[in-house]
mmCIF file of C-alpha atoms in Angstrom:
data_model
loop_
_atom_site.group_PDB
_atom_site.id
_atom_site.type_symbol
_atom_site.label_atom_id
_atom_site.label_comp_id
_atom_site.label_asym_id
_atom_site.label_seq_id
_atom_site.Cartn_x
_atom_site.Cartn_y
_atom_site.Cartn_z
ATOM 1 C CA MET A 187 49.770 -76.289 6.216
ATOM 2 C CA ASN A 188 50.598 -72.776 5.197
ATOM 3 C CA LEU A 189 49.914 -72.317 1.488
ATOM 4 C CA LEU A 190 51.334 -68.801 1.374
ATOM 5 C CA ALA A 191 54.666 -70.039 2.575
ATOM 6 C CA ALA A 192 54.820 -72.428 -0.364
ATOM 7 C CA THR A 193 53.910 -69.795 -2.911
ATOM 8 C CA ASP A 194 56.666 -68.533 -5.124
ATOM 9 C CA PRO A 195 56.977 -64.764 -4.417
ATOM 10 C CA THR A 196 58.157 -64.062 -7.938
ATOM 11 C CA ALA A 197 55.203 -65.896 -9.478
ATOM 12 C CA LEU A 198 52.798 -64.162 -7.053
ATOM 13 C CA THR A 199 54.181 -60.759 -7.979
ATOM 14 C CA ASP A 200 53.910 -61.590 -11.648
ATOM 15 C CA ALA A 201 50.280 -62.651 -11.200
ATOM 16 C CA CYS A 202 48.951 -60.081 -8.711
ATOM 17 C CA GLY A 203 51.432 -57.208 -8.846
ATOM 18 C CA ASP A 204 53.765 -55.639 -6.317
ATOM 19 C CA ASP A 205 50.944 -55.055 -3.822
ATOM 20 C CA PRO A 206 48.792 -58.152 -4.239
ATOM 21 C CA HIS A 207 45.272 -58.234 -2.903
ATOM 22 C CA TRP A 208 44.526 -61.022 -0.418
ATOM 23 C CA PHE A 209 41.761 -62.359 -2.678
ATOM 24 C CA CYS A 210 44.202 -62.580 -5.627
ATOM 25 C CA GLU A 211 46.690 -64.425 -3.428
ATOM 26 C CA ARG A 212 44.032 -66.936 -2.379
ATOM 27 C CA ILE A 213 42.977 -67.652 -5.963
ATOM 28 C CA PHE A 214 46.571 -67.989 -7.118
ATOM 29 C CA ASP A 215 47.313 -70.386 -4.259
ATOM 30 C CA TRP A 216 44.223 -72.459 -5.033
ATOM 31 C CA THR A 217 44.526 -72.543 -8.819
ATOM 32 C CA ASP A 218 48.221 -71.777 -9.439
ATOM 33 C CA SER A 219 47.033 -69.819 -12.493
ATOM 34 C CA LYS A 220 47.884 -66.229 -13.307
ATOM 35 C CA THR A 221 44.837 -65.888 -15.534
ATOM 36 C CA TRP A 222 42.356 -66.970 -12.853
ATOM 37 C CA ALA A 223 44.104 -64.856 -10.250
ATOM 38 C CA ARG A 224 43.900 -61.697 -12.375
ATOM 39 C CA PHE A 225 40.330 -62.485 -13.458
ATOM 40 C CA GLY A 226 39.228 -63.056 -9.875
ATOM 41 C CA GLU A 227 40.851 -59.822 -8.759
ATOM 42 C CA TRP A 228 39.163 -57.711 -11.464
ATOM 43 C CA VAL A 229 35.786 -59.424 -11.157
ATOM 44 C CA VAL A 230 35.564 -59.848 -7.387
ATOM 45 C CA ALA A 231 38.348 -58.159 -5.418
ATOM 46 C CA LYS A 232 38.449 -54.729 -7.049
ATOM 47 C CA PRO A 233 34.634 -54.306 -7.291
ATOM 48 C CA ILE A 234 34.283 -55.247 -3.635
ATOM 49 C CA THR A 235 37.002 -52.761 -2.678
ATOM 50 C CA LEU A 236 35.403 -50.015 -4.781
ATOM 51 C CA LEU A 237 32.025 -50.786 -3.228
ATOM 52 C CA VAL A 238 33.524 -50.494 0.246
ATOM 53 C CA VAL A 239 35.126 -47.134 -0.708
ATOM 54 C CA VAL A 240 31.819 -45.788 -2.063
ATOM 55 C CA ILE A 241 29.858 -46.951 0.989
ATOM 56 C CA ALA A 242 32.442 -45.489 3.356
ATOM 57 C CA ALA A 243 32.469 -42.181 1.438
ATOM 58 C CA ALA A 244 28.670 -41.988 1.492
ATOM 59 C CA VAL A 245 28.549 -42.642 5.245
ATOM 60 C CA ILE A 246 31.295 -40.129 5.984
ATOM 61 C CA ALA A 247 29.708 -37.495 3.712
ATOM 62 C CA ARG A 248 26.363 -37.975 5.423
ATOM 63 C CA PHE A 249 28.004 -37.616 8.831
ATOM 64 C CA VAL A 250 29.860 -34.475 7.705
ATOM 65 C CA ARG A 251 26.638 -32.887 6.430
ATOM 66 C CA TRP A 252 24.824 -33.729 9.651
ATOM 67 C CA SER A 253 27.657 -32.309 11.739
ATOM 68 C CA ILE A 254 27.739 -29.079 9.726
ATOM 69 C CA THR A 255 23.970 -28.599 9.995
ATOM 70 C CA ARG A 256 24.032 -29.260 13.733
ATOM 71 C CA SER A 257 26.941 -26.877 14.259
ATOM 72 C CA MET A 258 25.286 -24.131 12.198
ATOM 73 C CA LYS A 259 22.066 -24.457 14.189
ATOM 74 C CA ARG A 260 23.988 -24.201 17.441
ATOM 75 C CA LEU A 261 25.769 -21.099 16.206
ATOM 76 C CA MET A 262 22.586 -19.459 14.945
ATOM 77 C CA VAL A 263 20.404 -20.110 17.983
ATOM 78 C CA THR A 264 20.693 -17.741 20.932
ATOM 79 C CA GLY A 265 18.986 -17.638 24.309
ATOM 80 C CA GLU A 266 19.140 -18.991 27.825
ATOM 81 C CA ALA A 267 19.204 -22.569 26.601
ATOM 82 C CA ASN A 268 22.817 -22.258 25.503
ATOM 83 C CA SER A 269 25.169 -24.374 27.543
ATOM 84 C CA LYS A 270 28.563 -23.187 28.743
ATOM 85 C CA ARG A 271 30.286 -25.183 26.021
ATOM 86 C CA ARG A 272 28.004 -23.660 23.397
ATOM 87 C CA LYS A 273 28.637 -20.157 24.708
ATOM 88 C CA GLY A 274 32.353 -20.817 24.517
ATOM 89 C CA LEU A 275 31.962 -21.987 20.940
ATOM 90 C CA ARG A 276 30.059 -18.807 20.081
ATOM 91 C CA ARG A 277 32.746 -16.670 21.674
ATOM 92 C CA ARG A 278 35.350 -18.273 19.413
ATOM 93 C CA THR A 279 33.200 -17.820 16.285
ATOM 94 C CA SER A 280 33.278 -14.743 14.073
ATOM 95 C CA ASN A 281 30.356 -12.376 14.552
ATOM 96 C CA VAL A 282 29.508 -12.506 10.847
ATOM 97 C CA LEU A 283 28.315 -16.105 11.285
ATOM 98 C CA LEU A 284 26.249 -15.493 14.404
ATOM 99 C CA SER A 285 22.581 -14.675 14.548
ATOM 100 C CA SER A 286 21.092 -11.616 16.156
ATOM 101 C CA GLY A 287 18.224 -13.736 17.464
ATOM 102 C CA ASP A 288 15.829 -12.937 14.604
ATOM 103 C CA SER A 289 13.855 -15.983 13.462
ATOM 104 C CA SER A 290 12.375 -14.261 10.423
ATOM 105 C CA LEU A 291 12.401 -15.434 6.845
ATOM 106 C CA ARG A 292 15.600 -13.469 6.363
ATOM 107 C CA MET A 293 17.459 -15.489 9.015
ATOM 108 C CA GLN A 294 16.076 -18.743 7.667
ATOM 109 C CA ALA A 295 17.299 -17.856 4.188
ATOM 110 C CA ARG A 296 20.697 -16.847 5.522
ATOM 111 C CA PHE A 297 21.008 -20.073 7.518
ATOM 112 C CA GLY A 298 19.930 -22.143 4.524
ATOM 113 C CA THR A 299 22.453 -20.502 2.210
ATOM 114 C CA LEU A 300 25.411 -20.800 4.577
ATOM 115 C CA ASN A 301 24.426 -24.336 5.507
ATOM 116 C CA ASP A 302 24.207 -25.393 1.862
ATOM 117 C CA VAL A 303 27.589 -23.842 1.070
ATOM 118 C CA PHE A 304 29.439 -25.538 3.923
ATOM 119 C CA ARG A 305 27.665 -28.845 3.342
ATOM 120 C CA SER A 306 28.618 -28.736 -0.331
ATOM 121 C CA ILE A 307 32.246 -27.990 0.477
ATOM 122 C CA GLY A 308 32.428 -30.816 3.033
ATOM 123 C CA THR A 309 30.760 -33.313 0.702
ATOM 124 C CA ALA A 310 33.042 -32.351 -2.172
ATOM 125 C CA LEU A 311 36.161 -32.899 -0.059
ATOM 126 C CA VAL A 312 34.974 -36.332 1.103
ATOM 127 C CA TRP A 313 34.173 -37.520 -2.415
ATOM 128 C CA LEU A 314 37.416 -36.073 -3.744
ATOM 129 C CA VAL A 315 39.341 -38.282 -1.349
ATOM 130 C CA ALA A 316 37.130 -41.242 -2.305
ATOM 131 C CA ILE A 317 37.863 -40.717 -6.006
ATOM 132 C CA VAL A 318 41.599 -40.643 -5.352
ATOM 133 C CA VAL A 319 41.361 -43.907 -3.403
ATOM 134 C CA ALA A 320 39.214 -45.486 -6.132
ATOM 135 C CA PHE A 321 41.742 -44.598 -8.840
ATOM 136 C CA ASP A 322 44.484 -46.085 -6.688
ATOM 137 C CA VAL A 323 42.490 -49.298 -6.321
ATOM 138 C CA ILE A 324 41.974 -49.540 -10.081
ATOM 139 C CA GLY A 325 45.637 -48.782 -10.648
ATOM 140 C CA VAL A 326 45.193 -45.616 -12.704
ATOM 141 C CA SER A 327 47.924 -43.007 -12.399
ATOM 142 C CA LEU A 328 46.565 -39.617 -11.326
ATOM 143 C CA GLY A 329 49.476 -37.574 -12.645
ATOM 144 C CA PRO A 330 48.281 -37.173 -16.273
ATOM 145 C CA ILE A 331 44.685 -36.667 -15.113
ATOM 146 C CA ILE A 332 45.669 -33.905 -12.700
ATOM 147 C CA ALA A 333 47.782 -32.193 -15.354
ATOM 148 C CA THR A 334 44.897 -32.328 -17.857
ATOM 149 C CA ALA A 335 42.442 -31.084 -15.246
ATOM 150 C CA GLY A 336 44.778 -28.225 -14.398
ATOM 151 C CA ILE A 337 44.979 -27.071 -18.017
ATOM 152 C CA ALA A 338 41.207 -27.412 -18.429
ATOM 153 C CA GLY A 339 40.677 -25.526 -15.172
ATOM 154 C CA VAL A 340 42.798 -22.614 -16.328
ATOM 155 C CA ALA A 341 40.922 -22.419 -19.627
ATOM 156 C CA LEU A 342 37.593 -22.684 -17.853
ATOM 157 C CA GLY A 343 38.621 -20.052 -15.346
ATOM 158 C CA PHE A 344 39.139 -17.427 -18.023
ATOM 159 C CA GLY A 345 35.655 -18.050 -19.360
ATOM 160 C CA THR A 346 33.855 -18.176 -16.021
ATOM 161 C CA GLN A 347 35.746 -15.579 -14.010
ATOM 162 C CA THR A 348 32.638 -13.368 -13.883
ATOM 163 C CA MET A 349 30.581 -16.223 -12.471
ATOM 164 C CA VAL A 350 33.281 -17.022 -9.930
ATOM 165 C CA ARG A 351 33.305 -13.376 -8.861
ATOM 166 C CA ASP A 352 29.515 -13.484 -8.460
ATOM 167 C CA PHE A 353 29.694 -16.573 -6.248
ATOM 168 C CA ILE A 354 32.468 -15.168 -4.065
ATOM 169 C CA SER A 355 30.653 -11.846 -3.668
ATOM 170 C CA GLY A 356 27.402 -13.652 -2.896
ATOM 171 C CA PHE A 357 29.041 -15.749 -0.210
ATOM 172 C CA PHE A 358 30.407 -12.701 1.605
ATOM 173 C CA ILE A 359 27.077 -10.862 1.252
ATOM 174 C CA VAL A 360 25.336 -13.714 3.037
ATOM 175 C CA ALA A 361 28.128 -14.444 5.529
ATOM 176 C CA GLU A 362 28.516 -10.797 6.568
ATOM 177 C CA ASP A 363 24.735 -10.274 6.580
ATOM 178 C CA GLN A 364 24.953 -7.173 4.395
ATOM 179 C CA PHE A 365 21.295 -7.663 3.486
ATOM 180 C CA GLY A 366 18.758 -10.445 3.357
ATOM 181 C CA VAL A 367 15.195 -11.360 2.433
ATOM 182 C CA GLY A 368 12.775 -8.620 3.472
ATOM 183 C CA ASP A 369 15.353 -5.815 3.601
ATOM 184 C CA THR A 370 14.765 -2.524 1.806
ATOM 185 C CA ILE A 371 17.978 -1.703 -0.044
ATOM 186 C CA ASP A 372 19.346 0.628 -2.702
ATOM 187 C CA LEU A 373 22.016 -0.794 -5.008
ATOM 188 C CA GLY A 374 22.349 2.344 -7.123
ATOM 189 C CA ASN A 375 21.501 2.963 -10.787
ATOM 190 C CA GLY A 376 17.781 2.789 -9.997
ATOM 191 C CA ALA A 377 17.903 -0.713 -8.492
ATOM 192 C CA LYS A 378 16.137 -0.304 -5.157
ATOM 193 C CA GLY A 379 13.317 -2.068 -3.387
ATOM 194 C CA ILE A 380 12.549 -4.997 -1.100
ATOM 195 C CA VAL A 381 14.774 -8.084 -1.345
ATOM 196 C CA GLU A 382 12.791 -11.164 -2.305
ATOM 197 C CA ARG A 383 15.611 -13.654 -2.813
ATOM 198 C CA VAL A 384 19.350 -13.868 -2.230
ATOM 199 C CA THR A 385 21.505 -16.574 -3.799
ATOM 200 C CA LEU A 386 25.222 -16.922 -4.268
ATOM 201 C CA ARG A 387 24.766 -15.974 -7.915
ATOM 202 C CA SER A 388 22.406 -12.969 -7.824
ATOM 203 C CA THR A 389 20.041 -10.812 -5.794
ATOM 204 C CA HIS A 390 16.363 -10.323 -6.653
ATOM 205 C CA LEU A 391 14.495 -7.251 -5.382
ATOM 206 C CA ARG A 392 11.117 -5.671 -6.179
ATOM 207 C CA ASP A 393 10.636 -1.901 -6.287
ATOM 208 C CA SER A 394 7.557 0.143 -5.355
ATOM 209 C CA GLU A 395 6.113 -0.218 -8.866
ATOM 210 C CA GLY A 396 6.315 -4.008 -8.741
ATOM 211 C CA THR A 397 9.321 -4.293 -11.041
ATOM 212 C CA VAL A 398 11.687 -7.140 -10.153
ATOM 213 C CA TRP A 399 15.386 -6.345 -10.444
ATOM 214 C CA HIS A 400 17.889 -9.172 -10.985
ATOM 215 C CA VAL A 401 21.372 -7.985 -10.019
ATOM 216 C CA SER A 402 24.508 -10.129 -10.236
ATOM 217 C CA ASN A 403 26.318 -10.136 -6.907
ATOM 218 C CA GLY A 404 29.629 -9.396 -8.591
ATOM 219 C CA GLN A 405 28.236 -6.066 -9.819
ATOM 220 C CA ILE A 406 27.275 -4.892 -6.336
ATOM 221 C CA THR A 407 29.929 -2.462 -5.114
ATOM 222 C CA ARG A 408 27.964 -0.753 -2.343
ATOM 223 C CA VAL A 409 24.614 -1.241 -0.646
ATOM 224 C CA ALA A 410 22.367 1.214 1.180
ATOM 225 C CA ASN A 411 20.420 -0.978 3.617
ATOM 226 C CA LYS A 412 17.410 0.914 4.975
ATOM 227 C CA SER A 413 16.128 -1.841 7.258
ATOM 228 C CA GLN A 414 19.047 -3.336 9.153
ATOM 229 C CA GLU A 415 18.712 -3.553 12.955
ATOM 230 C CA TRP A 416 16.760 -0.264 13.241
ATOM 231 C CA ALA A 417 15.628 2.687 11.159
ATOM 232 C CA ARG A 418 14.772 6.349 11.638
ATOM 233 C CA ALA A 419 11.744 8.309 10.449
ATOM 234 C CA LEU A 420 13.030 11.823 9.741
ATOM 235 C CA ILE A 421 10.938 14.859 8.840
ATOM 236 C CA ASP A 422 11.815 18.526 8.341
ATOM 237 C CA VAL A 423 8.858 20.863 8.959
ATOM 238 C CA VAL A 424 9.317 24.188 7.139
ATOM 239 C CA LEU A 425 7.843 27.143 9.081
ATOM 240 C CA PRO A 426 7.552 30.839 8.243
ATOM 241 C CA TYR A 427 10.146 33.186 9.722
ATOM 242 C CA ASN A 428 7.513 34.889 11.881
ATOM 243 C CA ALA A 429 6.403 31.607 13.487
ATOM 244 C CA ASP A 430 6.874 30.930 17.201
ATOM 245 C CA ILE A 431 9.438 28.130 16.891
ATOM 246 C CA ASP A 432 9.205 27.037 20.539
ATOM 247 C CA ALA A 433 5.415 26.777 20.465
ATOM 248 C CA VAL A 434 5.367 24.913 17.162
ATOM 249 C CA SER A 435 8.129 22.585 18.354
ATOM 250 C CA ALA A 436 6.061 21.710 21.407
ATOM 251 C CA VAL A 437 3.124 20.851 19.156
ATOM 252 C CA MET A 438 5.355 18.651 16.988
ATOM 253 C CA GLN A 439 6.610 16.787 20.062
ATOM 254 C CA GLU A 440 3.041 16.360 21.276
ATOM 255 C CA VAL A 441 1.945 14.868 17.952
ATOM 256 C CA ALA A 442 4.916 12.467 17.913
ATOM 257 C CA ASP A 443 4.204 11.353 21.503
ATOM 258 C CA SER A 444 0.549 10.711 20.657
ATOM 259 C CA LEU A 445 1.695 8.578 17.735
ATOM 260 C CA GLN A 446 3.892 6.483 20.017
ATOM 261 C CA THR A 447 1.088 5.928 22.559
ATOM 262 C CA ASP A 448 -1.208 4.664 19.794
ATOM 263 C CA PRO A 449 -1.281 0.838 20.100
ATOM 264 C CA LYS A 450 -1.325 0.475 16.330
ATOM 265 C CA TRP A 451 1.892 2.468 15.790
ATOM 266 C CA GLY A 452 3.623 2.147 19.143
ATOM 267 C CA VAL A 453 4.793 -1.396 18.386
ATOM 268 C CA ASP A 454 6.940 -0.054 15.527
ATOM 269 C CA ILE A 455 8.501 2.823 17.519
ATOM 270 C CA LEU A 456 11.564 1.944 19.602
ATOM 271 C CA GLU A 457 12.256 5.242 21.392
ATOM 272 C CA ARG A 458 10.544 8.536 22.105
ATOM 273 C CA ALA A 459 10.713 11.045 19.282
ATOM 274 C CA GLU A 460 13.600 13.508 19.396
ATOM 275 C CA LEU A 461 13.177 17.134 18.396
ATOM 276 C CA TRP A 462 16.533 18.156 17.015
ATOM 277 C CA GLY A 463 15.442 21.757 16.492
ATOM 278 C CA ILE A 464 16.271 24.181 13.706
ATOM 279 C CA GLN A 465 18.108 22.412 10.914
ATOM 280 C CA GLU A 466 18.683 25.302 8.509
ATOM 281 C CA PHE A 467 17.500 28.658 7.187
ATOM 282 C CA ASP A 468 16.741 29.199 3.534
ATOM 283 C CA ALA A 469 14.436 31.120 1.218
ATOM 284 C CA ASP A 470 11.569 28.707 1.977
ATOM 285 C CA GLY A 471 11.603 29.280 5.726
ATOM 286 C CA VAL A 472 12.879 27.744 8.947
ATOM 287 C CA HIS A 473 13.477 23.968 8.856
ATOM 288 C CA VAL A 474 12.689 22.215 12.160
ATOM 289 C CA ARG A 475 13.741 18.541 12.305
ATOM 290 C CA LEU A 476 11.959 15.726 14.157
ATOM 291 C CA VAL A 477 13.197 12.100 14.202
ATOM 292 C CA ILE A 478 11.687 8.839 15.470
ATOM 293 C CA LYS A 479 13.642 5.602 15.904
ATOM 294 C CA THR A 480 11.645 2.672 14.515
ATOM 295 C CA LYS A 481 11.904 -0.997 13.748
ATOM 296 C CA PRO A 482 13.574 -1.991 10.462
ATOM 297 C CA ALA A 483 11.561 -0.989 7.383
ATOM 298 C CA ALA A 484 8.823 0.554 9.568
ATOM 299 C CA GLN A 485 10.024 4.132 9.097
ATOM 300 C CA PHE A 486 8.103 4.658 5.859
ATOM 301 C CA ALA A 487 4.645 3.911 7.287
ATOM 302 C CA VAL A 488 5.421 5.786 10.514
ATOM 303 C CA LEU A 489 6.559 8.808 8.530
ATOM 304 C CA ARG A 490 3.396 8.858 6.424
ATOM 305 C CA GLU A 491 1.200 8.719 9.531
ATOM 306 C CA LEU A 492 3.284 11.409 11.215
ATOM 307 C CA ARG A 493 2.858 13.756 8.237
ATOM 308 C CA SER A 494 -0.896 13.211 8.279
ATOM 309 C CA ARG A 495 -1.186 13.940 11.986
ATOM 310 C CA LEU A 496 1.022 17.014 11.800
ATOM 311 C CA LYS A 497 -1.095 18.448 8.959
ATOM 312 C CA THR A 498 -4.338 17.800 10.852
ATOM 313 C CA THR A 499 -3.038 19.239 14.128
ATOM 314 C CA PHE A 500 -1.546 22.318 12.467
ATOM 315 C CA ASP A 501 -4.863 23.017 10.745
ATOM 316 C CA GLU A 502 -6.756 22.676 14.028
ATOM 317 C CA ARG A 503 -4.450 25.068 15.874
ATOM 318 C CA GLY A 504 -4.030 27.599 13.115
ATOM 319 C CA ILE A 505 -0.349 26.922 12.433
ATOM 320 C CA ASP A 506 0.773 27.639 8.882
ATOM 321 C CA PHE A 507 3.518 25.912 6.979
ATOM 322 C CA ALA A 508 5.949 28.139 5.151
ATOM 323 C CA TYR A 509 4.350 27.242 1.842
ATOM 324 C CA ALA A 510 0.781 27.919 2.957
ATOM 325 C CA GLY A 511 0.839 31.633 2.083
ATOM 326 C CA GLY A 512 2.808 31.234 -1.110
ATOM 327 C CA PRO A 513 6.409 32.253 -1.714
ATOM 328 C CA THR A 514 7.909 34.999 0.405
ATOM 329 C CA GLN A 515 9.351 37.963 -1.457
ATOM 330 C CA VAL A 516 12.049 40.038 0.205
ATOM 331 C CA VAL A 517 12.784 43.501 -1.273
ATOM 332 C CA ILE A 518 16.016 45.288 -0.354
ATOM 333 C CA THR A 519 16.091 49.010 -1.074
ATOM 334 C CA ASP A 520 19.018 51.386 -1.020
ATOM 335 C CA GLU A 521 17.739 54.328 1.028
ATOM 336 C CA SER A 522 20.518 56.620 -0.206
ATOM 337 C CA SER A 523 19.057 56.477 -3.698
ATOM 338 C CA LEU A 524 15.763 57.922 -2.333
ATOM 339 C CA ALA A 525 17.365 61.106 -0.933
ATOM 340 C CA PRO A 526 16.742 64.261 -3.015
ATOM 341 C CA LYS A 527 19.661 65.272 -5.142
ATOM 342 C CA THR A 528 20.559 68.559 -6.811
ATOM 343 C CA ARG A 529 21.514 68.064 -10.379
ATOM 344 C CA PRO A 530 24.500 70.165 -11.505
ATOM 345 C CA GLN A 531 23.757 72.949 -13.942
ATOM 346 C CA SER A 532 25.795 71.694 -16.828
ATOM 347 C CA SER A 533 25.213 70.684 -20.369
ATOM 348 C CA VAL A 534 26.847 67.378 -19.559
ATOM 349 C CA LYS A 535 24.949 65.316 -17.001
ATOM 350 C CA PRO A 536 26.770 62.811 -14.825
ATOM 351 C CA ASN A 537 25.618 59.244 -14.389
ATOM 352 C CA PHE A 538 23.298 58.596 -11.495
ATOM 353 C CA ALA A 539 21.322 55.647 -10.203
ATOM 354 C CA ASP A 540 17.609 55.698 -10.593
ATOM 355 C CA SER A 541 15.401 54.477 -7.780
ATOM 356 C CA ASP A 542 14.766 51.166 -9.534
ATOM 357 C CA GLY A 543 18.470 50.392 -9.728
ATOM 358 C CA THR A 544 18.961 51.203 -13.439
ATOM 359 C CA ILE A 545 21.729 53.415 -14.679
ATOM 360 C CA VAL A 546 20.719 56.543 -16.610
ATOM 361 C CA GLY A 547 23.193 57.591 -19.305
ATOM 362 C CA GLN A 548 24.538 61.076 -19.982
ATOM 363 C CA ASN A 549 23.721 63.442 -22.864
ATOM 364 C CA ASN A 550 26.384 63.965 -25.482
ATOM 365 C CA SER A 551 26.821 67.176 -27.369
ATOM 366 C CA ASP A 552 24.963 65.762 -30.332
ATOM 367 C CA GLY A 553 21.926 64.941 -28.234
ATOM 368 C CA SER A 554 22.478 61.164 -28.197
ATOM 369 C CA VAL A 555 22.506 59.126 -25.043
ATOM 370 C CA ALA A 556 25.580 56.951 -24.321
ATOM 371 C CA ASP A 557 25.115 53.849 -22.193
ATOM 372 C CA SER A 558 27.385 53.476 -19.240
ATOM 373 C CA ASP A 559 28.502 49.979 -20.327
ATOM 374 C CA GLY A 560 29.607 51.175 -23.729
ATOM 375 C CA ASP A 561 27.205 49.010 -25.768
#
């Protein structure tokens, strides 16, 4: 016997609504009571449906987070272990999301930040859909709620636009790998040092004096990264004008090569030192430039050691820096002013230049001396 066929559709709609739940239909068929049908639906049917929605959302959100983490790891990891499918996936992915193969703390922090962002976005989307379904199950209209949320969102946006700008800037800093943990950077206005932490909200760096700078990412307009991929130790040696530039340059190259062959410092030097030659002439002397390509952030220690070795070697071989003998004074003399001159026999004497460059005035009839500038 089919009970549903005997149920009055109008009475069923009046008891359970236009889209009746199967549990409400069963109770109405068994009891023929609108009150018990509605009570059973609110006490049993709707809670069970909401529980199923929550469980399904939790499972889907967990799967989405796992998938994002797995995909990020596959994108970040390089090497021979990559399969053809993985290599194809990497070729279709933007370079800003790919790793350079560095497994340092910086890459771990970058991976963690990007992974957390994408996982949060995926989880939020899943639960947003679950909330919409839950409201539909309860029978609540979303129109007024969405309108109220829109107005509140606009008002909140005006008050938190600075924070939103910080988060957006922070995301692109991490995604584009502008800098990361361990980098030596200069943000301007005295904020420079080693990065200790990067979040979507702000950047924390410590300078050489131990001061920690907290800079909002939205305030960062440009970054000077001194330790990205590779660095360069650059030194200008100032020599006197009478120095043998070729001989001194050979000594500088010799010192740089000895530094590279040293096991302690050779690990930080990527290429043989380059002697670029004379950089400029000025009142101090002749500037001869030497550069060494190093690992990121290793240029400072290499440069200090290079200065020490150059000073020691120059002292041993009797080579003077331009500053060793004090400042150089250059005197330019006008030889024409030293030639003997015959003064005209006249009571009025013309102006003439003295040997020290001063101008001697002429005698007036009253015996006074008039300056040539009229003062």
